[in-house]
Short mmCIF file of C-alpha atoms in Angstrom, two decimals:
data_model
loop_
_atom_site.label_atom_id
_atom_site.label_comp_id
_atom_site.label_asym_id
_atom_site.label_seq_id
_atom_site.Cartn_x
_atom_site.Cartn_y
_atom_site.Cartn_z
CA UNK A 166 -22.91 -13.39 20.64
CA UNK A 167 -21.62 -13.15 17.09
CA UNK A 168 -23.37 -11.18 14.34
CA UNK A 169 -22.88 -10.72 10.60
CA UNK A 170 -21.08 -7.54 9.54
CA UNK A 171 -20.06 -6.43 6.01
CA UNK A 172 -16.41 -6.83 5.15
CA UNK A 173 -14.70 -5.15 2.21
CA UNK A 174 -11.62 -6.56 0.52
CA UNK A 175 -9.64 -6.03 -2.66
CA UNK A 176 -8.42 -8.89 -4.88
CA UNK A 177 -5.68 -7.83 -7.31
CA UNK A 178 -4.57 -9.89 -10.28
CA UNK A 179 -2.83 -9.48 -13.62
CA UNK A 180 -4.59 -8.90 -16.94
CA UNK A 181 -3.59 -10.64 -20.18
CA UNK A 182 -4.19 -7.95 -22.82
CA UNK A 183 -3.56 -8.01 -26.53
CA UNK A 184 -1.46 -5.14 -27.94
CA UNK A 185 -4.61 -3.49 -29.31
CA UNK A 186 -6.40 -3.78 -25.96
CA UNK A 187 -3.40 -2.40 -24.10
CA UNK A 188 -3.25 0.62 -26.42
CA UNK A 189 -6.96 1.34 -25.95
CA UNK A 190 -6.68 0.97 -22.18
CA UNK A 191 -3.68 3.34 -22.17
CA UNK A 192 -5.81 5.88 -24.04
CA UNK A 193 -8.57 5.54 -21.44
CA UNK A 194 -6.11 6.05 -18.58
CA UNK A 195 -4.56 9.13 -20.20
CA UNK A 196 -8.05 10.51 -20.83
CA UNK A 197 -8.90 10.00 -17.14
CA UNK A 198 -5.71 11.81 -16.11
CA UNK A 199 -6.40 14.65 -18.55
CA UNK A 200 -10.00 14.94 -17.30
CA UNK A 201 -8.67 15.37 -13.76
CA UNK A 202 -6.39 18.18 -14.97
CA UNK A 203 -9.24 19.85 -16.89
CA UNK A 204 -11.44 19.76 -13.79
CA UNK A 205 -8.62 21.22 -11.72
CA UNK A 206 -8.03 24.00 -14.23
CA UNK A 207 -11.76 24.75 -14.37
CA UNK A 208 -11.97 25.02 -10.58
CA UNK A 209 -8.79 27.02 -10.04
CA UNK A 210 -9.35 29.45 -12.94
CA UNK A 211 -12.98 30.11 -12.02
CA UNK A 212 -11.93 30.97 -8.46
CA UNK A 213 -15.04 29.36 -6.99
CA UNK A 214 -14.38 28.26 -3.45
CA UNK A 215 -16.79 25.35 -3.57
CA UNK A 216 -18.00 24.75 -7.15
CA UNK A 217 -21.26 22.73 -7.35
CA UNK A 218 -20.90 19.14 -8.44
CA UNK A 219 -23.88 19.48 -10.80
CA UNK A 220 -22.06 22.20 -12.74
CA UNK A 221 -18.88 20.11 -13.03
CA UNK A 222 -20.94 17.08 -14.05
CA UNK A 223 -22.55 19.07 -16.85
CA UNK A 224 -19.15 20.21 -18.11
CA UNK A 225 -17.86 16.64 -18.11
CA UNK A 226 -20.87 15.41 -20.11
CA UNK A 227 -20.47 18.26 -22.60
CA UNK A 228 -16.75 17.58 -23.06
CA UNK A 229 -17.20 13.83 -23.62
CA UNK A 230 -19.62 14.41 -26.48
CA UNK A 231 -17.49 17.04 -28.24
CA UNK A 232 -13.87 16.09 -27.53
CA UNK A 233 -12.90 12.91 -29.37
CA UNK A 234 -10.03 11.83 -27.13
CA UNK A 235 -12.21 12.25 -24.02
CA UNK A 236 -14.94 10.11 -25.57
CA UNK A 237 -12.77 6.99 -25.32
CA UNK A 238 -13.26 7.12 -21.53
CA UNK A 239 -16.41 5.24 -20.42
CA UNK A 240 -19.12 7.39 -18.86
CA UNK A 241 -18.93 5.63 -15.49
CA UNK A 242 -15.15 6.01 -15.38
CA UNK A 243 -15.52 9.73 -16.09
CA UNK A 244 -18.04 10.04 -13.26
CA UNK A 245 -15.59 8.21 -10.98
CA UNK A 246 -12.89 10.80 -11.82
CA UNK A 247 -15.32 13.61 -10.97
CA UNK A 248 -16.31 12.00 -7.65
CA UNK A 249 -12.68 11.37 -6.70
CA UNK A 250 -11.70 14.94 -7.55
CA UNK A 251 -14.60 16.40 -5.56
CA UNK A 252 -13.79 14.12 -2.61
CA UNK A 253 -10.19 15.39 -2.68
CA UNK A 254 -11.48 18.95 -2.27
CA UNK A 255 -13.84 17.90 0.53
CA UNK A 256 -10.91 16.33 2.38
CA UNK A 257 -8.96 19.56 1.86
CA UNK A 258 -11.83 21.73 3.12
CA UNK A 259 -12.18 19.54 6.21
CA UNK A 260 -8.45 19.74 6.94
CA UNK A 261 -7.72 16.05 6.31
CA UNK A 262 -5.48 16.50 3.26
CA UNK A 263 -3.71 19.00 1.06
CA UNK A 264 -5.41 20.61 -1.94
CA UNK A 265 -5.42 18.47 -5.11
CA UNK A 266 -2.87 19.27 -7.80
CA UNK A 267 -2.28 18.55 -11.47
CA UNK A 268 -1.31 15.01 -12.51
CA UNK A 269 1.76 14.96 -14.74
CA UNK A 270 2.06 12.48 -17.57
CA UNK A 271 5.42 11.15 -16.41
CA UNK A 272 4.65 10.71 -12.70
CA UNK A 273 0.94 9.91 -12.47
CA UNK A 274 -0.12 6.26 -12.16
CA UNK A 275 -2.28 5.20 -15.09
CA UNK A 276 -5.63 4.05 -13.70
CA UNK A 277 -9.25 3.58 -14.77
CA UNK A 278 -12.18 2.97 -12.40
CA UNK A 279 -15.12 0.66 -13.02
CA UNK A 280 -17.46 1.77 -10.21
CA UNK A 281 -20.24 -0.81 -10.74
CA UNK A 282 -19.69 -4.54 -10.48
CA UNK A 283 -22.73 -5.50 -12.55
CA UNK A 284 -20.89 -4.53 -15.76
CA UNK A 285 -17.93 -6.82 -15.12
CA UNK A 286 -19.59 -10.23 -15.78
CA UNK A 287 -16.75 -12.20 -14.22
CA UNK A 288 -16.58 -15.91 -15.11
CA UNK A 289 -14.00 -18.62 -14.58
CA UNK A 290 -12.99 -20.39 -17.79
CA UNK A 291 -9.96 -22.37 -16.67
CA UNK A 292 -8.13 -23.48 -13.55
CA UNK A 293 -5.72 -20.57 -13.97
CA UNK A 294 -7.72 -18.08 -16.02
CA UNK A 295 -10.86 -16.00 -15.73
CA UNK A 296 -12.68 -13.56 -18.00
CA UNK A 297 -13.93 -10.08 -17.19
CA UNK A 298 -15.82 -7.51 -19.24
CA UNK A 299 -14.19 -4.07 -19.38
CA UNK A 300 -16.30 -1.20 -20.79
CA UNK A 301 -15.25 -0.13 -24.31
CA UNK A 302 -12.64 -2.89 -24.32
CA UNK A 303 -14.59 -6.16 -24.32
CA UNK A 304 -13.78 -9.51 -22.74
CA UNK A 305 -10.30 -9.75 -21.20
CA UNK A 306 -8.50 -12.66 -19.60
CA UNK A 307 -6.97 -12.39 -16.13
CA UNK A 308 -4.96 -14.67 -13.89
CA UNK A 309 -7.19 -16.62 -11.49
CA UNK A 310 -5.24 -16.64 -8.24
CA UNK A 311 -8.05 -16.93 -5.66
CA UNK A 312 -11.77 -17.55 -5.38
CA UNK A 313 -13.95 -14.50 -6.02
CA UNK A 314 -17.16 -14.34 -3.95
CA UNK A 315 -20.34 -15.05 -5.86
CA UNK A 316 -18.65 -16.02 -9.14
CA UNK A 317 -18.49 -19.81 -9.24
CA UNK A 318 -20.33 -22.58 -7.46
CA UNK A 319 -18.85 -23.17 -4.02
CA UNK A 320 -17.16 -19.76 -3.89
CA UNK A 321 -17.42 -17.68 -0.70
CA UNK A 322 -20.70 -15.74 -0.30
CA UNK A 323 -20.56 -12.11 -1.33
CA UNK A 324 -20.49 -9.94 -4.43
CA UNK A 325 -18.13 -7.88 -6.56
CA UNK A 326 -18.99 -4.19 -6.22
CA UNK A 327 -16.53 -2.73 -8.74
CA UNK A 328 -12.94 -2.75 -9.90
CA UNK A 329 -9.95 -0.51 -10.57
CA UNK A 330 -7.47 -0.97 -13.40
CA UNK A 331 -3.88 0.15 -12.77
CA UNK A 332 -0.66 -0.07 -14.77
CA UNK A 333 2.86 -0.58 -13.44
CA UNK A 334 6.15 -1.87 -14.81
CA UNK A 335 4.63 -5.37 -15.22
CA UNK A 336 1.64 -4.17 -17.20
CA UNK A 337 -2.06 -3.79 -16.43
CA UNK A 338 -3.69 -5.23 -13.31
CA UNK A 339 -7.26 -5.33 -12.07
CA UNK A 340 -8.25 -4.99 -8.41
CA UNK A 341 -11.75 -6.28 -7.69
CA UNK A 342 -13.66 -4.59 -4.87
CA UNK A 343 -15.43 -7.36 -2.97
CA UNK A 344 -18.10 -7.20 -0.27
CA UNK A 345 -18.58 -10.24 1.97
CA UNK A 346 -20.22 -10.99 5.29
CA UNK A 347 -18.20 -11.96 8.33
CA UNK A 348 -19.21 -13.13 11.77
CA UNK A 349 -17.83 -11.03 14.59
CA UNK A 350 -15.99 -13.13 17.13
CA UNK A 351 -17.24 -13.01 20.72
CA UNK A 352 -14.89 -11.91 23.53
CA UNK A 353 -12.34 -14.60 24.21
CA UNK A 354 -9.34 -15.43 26.33
CA UNK A 355 -6.08 -14.52 24.61
CA UNK A 356 -3.76 -15.96 27.27
CA UNK A 357 -2.57 -18.95 25.23
CA UNK A 358 -2.13 -17.35 21.81
CA UNK A 359 -0.63 -13.88 21.90
CA UNK A 360 2.56 -12.30 20.59
CA UNK A 361 4.30 -8.95 20.47
CA UNK A 362 6.18 -7.86 17.35
CA UNK A 363 9.03 -5.35 17.16
CA UNK A 364 9.78 -3.98 13.69
CA UNK A 365 13.37 -3.20 12.78
CA UNK A 366 15.87 -2.99 9.93
CA UNK A 367 18.58 -5.50 10.85
CA UNK A 368 15.90 -7.91 12.10
CA UNK A 369 12.71 -7.00 10.19
CA UNK A 370 10.30 -8.73 12.61
CA UNK A 371 11.27 -9.93 16.09
CA UNK A 372 8.59 -11.83 18.02
CA UNK A 373 8.19 -12.06 21.76
CA UNK A 374 8.43 -15.89 21.68
CA UNK A 375 12.03 -15.61 20.43
CA UNK A 376 11.39 -16.28 16.74
CA UNK A 377 12.32 -13.85 13.98
CA UNK A 378 11.35 -13.28 10.35
CA UNK A 379 14.20 -12.14 8.12
CA UNK A 380 14.82 -11.81 4.40
CA UNK A 381 17.61 -11.30 1.92
CA UNK A 382 18.24 -8.08 0.03
CA UNK A 383 15.36 -7.25 -2.28
CA UNK A 384 17.76 -6.94 -5.22
CA UNK A 385 20.82 -9.05 -5.99
CA UNK A 386 24.26 -7.46 -6.26
CA UNK A 387 24.04 -7.54 -10.05
CA UNK A 388 20.60 -5.89 -9.98
CA UNK A 389 21.80 -3.26 -7.52
CA UNK A 390 24.72 -2.47 -9.87
CA UNK A 391 22.33 -2.17 -12.83
CA UNK A 392 20.02 0.12 -10.84
CA UNK A 393 22.92 2.36 -9.78
CA UNK A 394 24.24 2.52 -13.34
CA UNK A 395 20.78 3.42 -14.69
CA UNK A 396 20.29 6.12 -12.05
CA UNK A 397 23.66 7.67 -12.95
CA UNK A 398 22.78 7.58 -16.64
CA UNK A 399 19.43 9.25 -15.94
CA UNK A 400 21.10 11.99 -13.87
CA UNK A 401 23.66 12.60 -16.63
CA UNK A 402 21.03 12.79 -19.37
CA UNK A 403 18.75 15.01 -17.28
CA UNK A 404 21.53 17.62 -17.10
CA UNK A 405 21.52 17.86 -20.91
CA UNK A 406 17.72 18.13 -21.19
CA UNK A 407 16.36 21.58 -21.81
CA UNK A 408 14.11 22.95 -19.04
CA UNK A 409 10.55 22.19 -20.01
CA UNK A 410 11.70 20.20 -23.05
CA UNK A 411 10.55 16.76 -24.07
CA UNK A 412 12.15 13.65 -22.64
CA UNK A 413 14.42 11.91 -25.15
CA UNK A 414 13.97 8.27 -26.12
CA UNK A 415 17.22 7.33 -24.39
CA UNK A 416 16.22 9.03 -21.15
CA UNK A 417 12.77 7.44 -21.27
CA UNK A 418 14.38 4.02 -21.81
CA UNK A 419 16.60 4.64 -18.78
CA UNK A 420 13.53 5.58 -16.73
CA UNK A 421 11.92 2.30 -17.83
CA UNK A 422 14.96 0.33 -16.62
CA UNK A 423 14.79 2.01 -13.21
CA UNK A 424 11.05 1.45 -13.02
CA UNK A 425 11.41 -2.24 -13.91
CA UNK A 426 14.06 -2.90 -11.24
CA UNK A 427 12.10 -1.06 -8.56
CA UNK A 428 8.95 -2.96 -9.50
CA UNK A 429 10.90 -6.22 -9.19
CA UNK A 430 12.02 -5.26 -5.69
CA UNK A 431 8.49 -4.26 -4.72
CA UNK A 432 7.11 -7.62 -5.87
CA UNK A 433 9.63 -9.41 -3.66
CA UNK A 434 8.72 -7.18 -0.72
CA UNK A 435 5.02 -7.93 -1.17
CA UNK A 436 5.65 -11.66 -1.55
CA UNK A 437 7.66 -11.78 1.68
CA UNK A 438 5.16 -9.62 3.56
CA UNK A 439 2.17 -11.68 2.50
CA UNK A 440 3.80 -15.00 3.38
CA UNK A 441 5.09 -13.70 6.71
CA UNK A 442 1.87 -12.03 7.83
CA UNK A 443 -0.16 -15.09 6.83
CA UNK A 444 2.08 -17.34 8.95
CA UNK A 445 1.76 -14.99 11.95
CA UNK A 446 -2.03 -14.65 11.57
CA UNK A 447 -2.48 -18.42 11.44
CA UNK A 448 -0.37 -18.93 14.58
CA UNK A 449 -1.57 -16.19 16.96
CA UNK A 450 -4.97 -14.71 17.75
CA UNK A 451 -3.76 -11.56 19.55
CA UNK A 452 -0.97 -9.65 17.82
CA UNK A 453 0.48 -6.49 19.38
CA UNK A 454 2.59 -3.94 17.52
CA UNK A 455 3.88 -0.44 18.22
CA UNK A 456 1.88 2.57 17.09
CA UNK A 457 4.52 4.33 14.98
CA UNK A 458 4.30 7.44 12.82
CA UNK A 459 6.48 6.20 9.98
CA UNK A 460 6.03 9.44 8.03
CA UNK A 461 7.61 11.42 10.86
CA UNK A 462 10.35 8.84 11.35
CA UNK A 463 11.65 9.15 7.78
CA UNK A 464 11.79 12.94 7.65
CA UNK A 465 15.08 14.39 6.44
CA UNK A 466 17.67 15.68 8.93
CA UNK A 467 18.92 18.34 6.51
CA UNK A 468 17.54 21.19 8.60
CA UNK A 469 17.29 24.81 7.47
CA UNK A 470 19.76 27.40 6.22
CA UNK A 471 20.14 29.05 9.63
CA UNK A 472 19.98 25.72 11.47
CA UNK A 473 21.66 22.99 9.40
CA UNK A 474 21.22 19.38 10.40
CA UNK A 475 23.85 16.93 11.60
CA UNK A 476 24.62 13.41 10.34
CA UNK A 477 22.41 14.00 7.32
CA UNK A 478 23.88 11.13 5.27
CA UNK A 479 23.45 8.62 8.12
CA UNK A 480 19.86 9.71 8.65
CA UNK A 481 19.19 9.43 4.92
CA UNK A 482 20.45 5.84 4.97
CA UNK A 483 18.26 5.05 7.96
CA UNK A 484 15.26 6.58 6.19
CA UNK A 485 15.87 4.41 3.12
CA UNK A 486 16.05 1.33 5.32
CA UNK A 487 12.78 2.13 7.09
CA UNK A 488 11.01 2.95 3.84
CA UNK A 489 12.33 -0.25 2.24
CA UNK A 490 10.81 -2.40 4.98
CA UNK A 491 7.33 -0.83 4.48
CA UNK A 492 6.35 -1.14 8.15
CA UNK A 493 2.95 0.45 7.62
CA UNK A 494 1.91 -2.07 4.96
CA UNK A 495 3.03 -4.94 7.19
CA UNK A 496 0.63 -3.78 9.90
CA UNK A 497 -2.19 -3.31 7.37
CA UNK A 498 -1.74 -6.85 6.07
CA UNK A 499 -1.57 -8.25 9.59
CA UNK A 500 -4.71 -6.37 10.64
CA UNK A 501 -7.07 -7.84 8.07
CA UNK A 502 -5.51 -11.33 8.07
CA UNK A 503 -5.74 -11.64 11.85
CA UNK A 504 -9.30 -10.29 11.73
CA UNK A 505 -10.29 -12.81 9.03
CA UNK A 506 -9.18 -15.63 11.33
CA UNK A 507 -11.11 -14.40 14.34
CA UNK A 508 -8.21 -12.67 16.11
CA UNK A 509 -7.33 -9.06 16.80
CA UNK A 510 -4.41 -6.72 16.22
CA UNK A 511 -3.62 -4.15 18.92
CA UNK A 512 -1.40 -1.10 18.49
CA UNK A 513 0.30 -0.01 21.72
CA UNK A 514 2.05 3.30 22.49
CA UNK A 515 5.71 3.20 21.48
CA UNK A 516 7.40 5.25 24.28
CA UNK A 517 9.42 3.05 26.62
CA UNK A 518 9.17 -0.22 24.73
CA UNK A 519 12.86 -0.31 23.79
CA UNK A 520 14.31 1.16 27.01
CA UNK A 521 12.31 -0.80 29.59
CA UNK A 522 13.60 -4.12 30.87
CA UNK A 523 11.12 -6.84 29.92
CA UNK A 524 12.16 -8.93 32.94
CA UNK A 525 11.85 -6.47 35.83
CA UNK A 526 10.12 -3.51 34.17
CA UNK A 527 12.64 -0.83 35.18
CA UNK A 528 14.04 1.86 32.91
CA UNK A 529 17.72 2.69 33.49
CA UNK A 530 20.17 4.88 31.58
CA UNK A 531 22.71 3.05 29.45
CA UNK A 532 20.72 -0.17 29.25
CA UNK A 533 20.99 -0.14 25.45
CA UNK A 534 24.67 -1.00 25.18
CA UNK A 535 24.35 -1.13 21.38
CA UNK A 536 21.67 -1.07 18.74
CA UNK A 537 21.19 -4.83 19.05
CA UNK A 538 21.93 -5.56 22.72
CA UNK A 539 20.07 -4.70 25.91
CA UNK A 540 21.52 -5.07 29.42
CA UNK A 541 19.46 -4.15 32.46
CA UNK A 542 21.33 -1.91 34.94
CA UNK A 543 19.14 -2.92 37.87
CA UNK A 544 21.45 -4.74 40.31
CA UNK A 545 18.64 -7.06 41.39
CA UNK A 546 17.86 -8.08 37.79
CA UNK A 547 20.84 -7.69 35.41
CA UNK A 548 18.97 -9.40 32.57
CA UNK A 549 20.58 -9.09 29.15
CA UNK A 550 19.58 -10.15 25.67
CA UNK A 551 18.72 -9.03 22.17
CA UNK A 552 17.25 -5.52 22.17
CA UNK A 553 14.56 -6.38 19.62
CA UNK A 554 13.46 -9.41 21.64
CA UNK A 555 13.31 -7.26 24.76
CA UNK A 556 11.15 -4.68 22.98
CA UNK A 557 8.80 -7.33 21.56
CA UNK A 558 8.20 -8.72 25.07
CA UNK A 559 7.31 -5.23 26.30
CA UNK A 560 4.96 -4.75 23.34
CA UNK A 561 3.28 -8.09 24.02
CA UNK A 562 2.78 -7.21 27.69
CA UNK A 563 1.36 -3.80 26.80
CA UNK A 564 -1.03 -5.35 24.27
CA UNK A 565 -2.35 -7.81 26.84
CA UNK A 566 -2.86 -4.95 29.29
CA UNK A 567 -4.93 -3.05 26.73
CA UNK A 568 -7.39 -5.91 26.25
CA UNK A 569 -7.56 -7.05 29.86
CA UNK A 570 -10.59 -5.93 31.89
CA UNK A 571 -11.30 -7.12 35.43
CA UNK A 572 -8.84 -10.00 35.20
CA UNK A 573 -10.42 -11.47 32.05
CA UNK A 574 -8.97 -10.94 28.58
CA UNK A 575 -11.63 -9.14 26.57
CA UNK A 576 -11.10 -7.70 23.09
CA UNK A 577 -11.23 -3.97 22.61
CA UNK A 578 -10.97 -2.28 19.23
CA UNK A 579 -8.06 0.14 18.78
#
């Protein structure tokens, strides 16, 4: 029997700011970053192991009334910085994360939180445009790319609980935090609509039904040449910069070129990932993928001084390829899109998926003749085919085994 459960999503879109609004929003973001650094200095200098939140809250209120450049930050945004900073320490104390550190001006992402949705007053004014109220900034236009729950007549039921403003190479964006209600799907038979997916570099996504999803290079040859030239210029100009000195205008302009090209590549990655995961989610109800630790897979092979690594350059190239495919984000997108359509995503253990024959199930040495070809060494089988296709069939079979109970396919959360 199905029941209603809360579902939380984020809808991100681009803001259309005037130059004056962009300057004021930049000031708010820098004030939020500086407030984080002030809190960190207060905690580390005082030496208190677990400073009380009430004390930090009082210091934040005092500083906002007496420091002019901190006063440009809305009160709710300042409270959001305090809560996020305290949560970072709680995660550190519980062993879930490292201790928080200072946020540098050049590396930190400019961001401002709007924790309450009631202050946003979102309305749709045009087929392509909407309006949102930002504290201490006023009404701002944004690109209307999808229906927001509870905003217009006929929109999906739900409400906007808050938003977060972030800036990248394209400018300022707003990500609405949305709460909706979804009906949980009852247990169902997955026999007719299931697929296993093997993630790779040469073939980004290989499916167990024989289909593949591929893409071109994220940057053209001309763009790659421009990126390489800008990186070389930045390295040359960094050598002439004094340690601890200010960044020159030329070096900052070079950084902006690099940032713009990388943002362009990231947009193309996201576009391909969204389109691909949507197509998969609309076709299959049970999707199985490998449970991979991507962070461990892209560690450097440099080694230590007494134990140097081998094939460091080749491993570095492999790491760049894995990081460029963003395997983790692909699974995250698949998970919520499949769930929205009443299906499930299952993550299966990775050992053995690429070395086991998907036809007979045996594991033999030397079956992977190359990176892209698999040939079973079992004399009674001798099946051969694409290695990614073979792995995807094993993943699909393992996913079905995880959700099968007493001969009937029943969903089980992973």
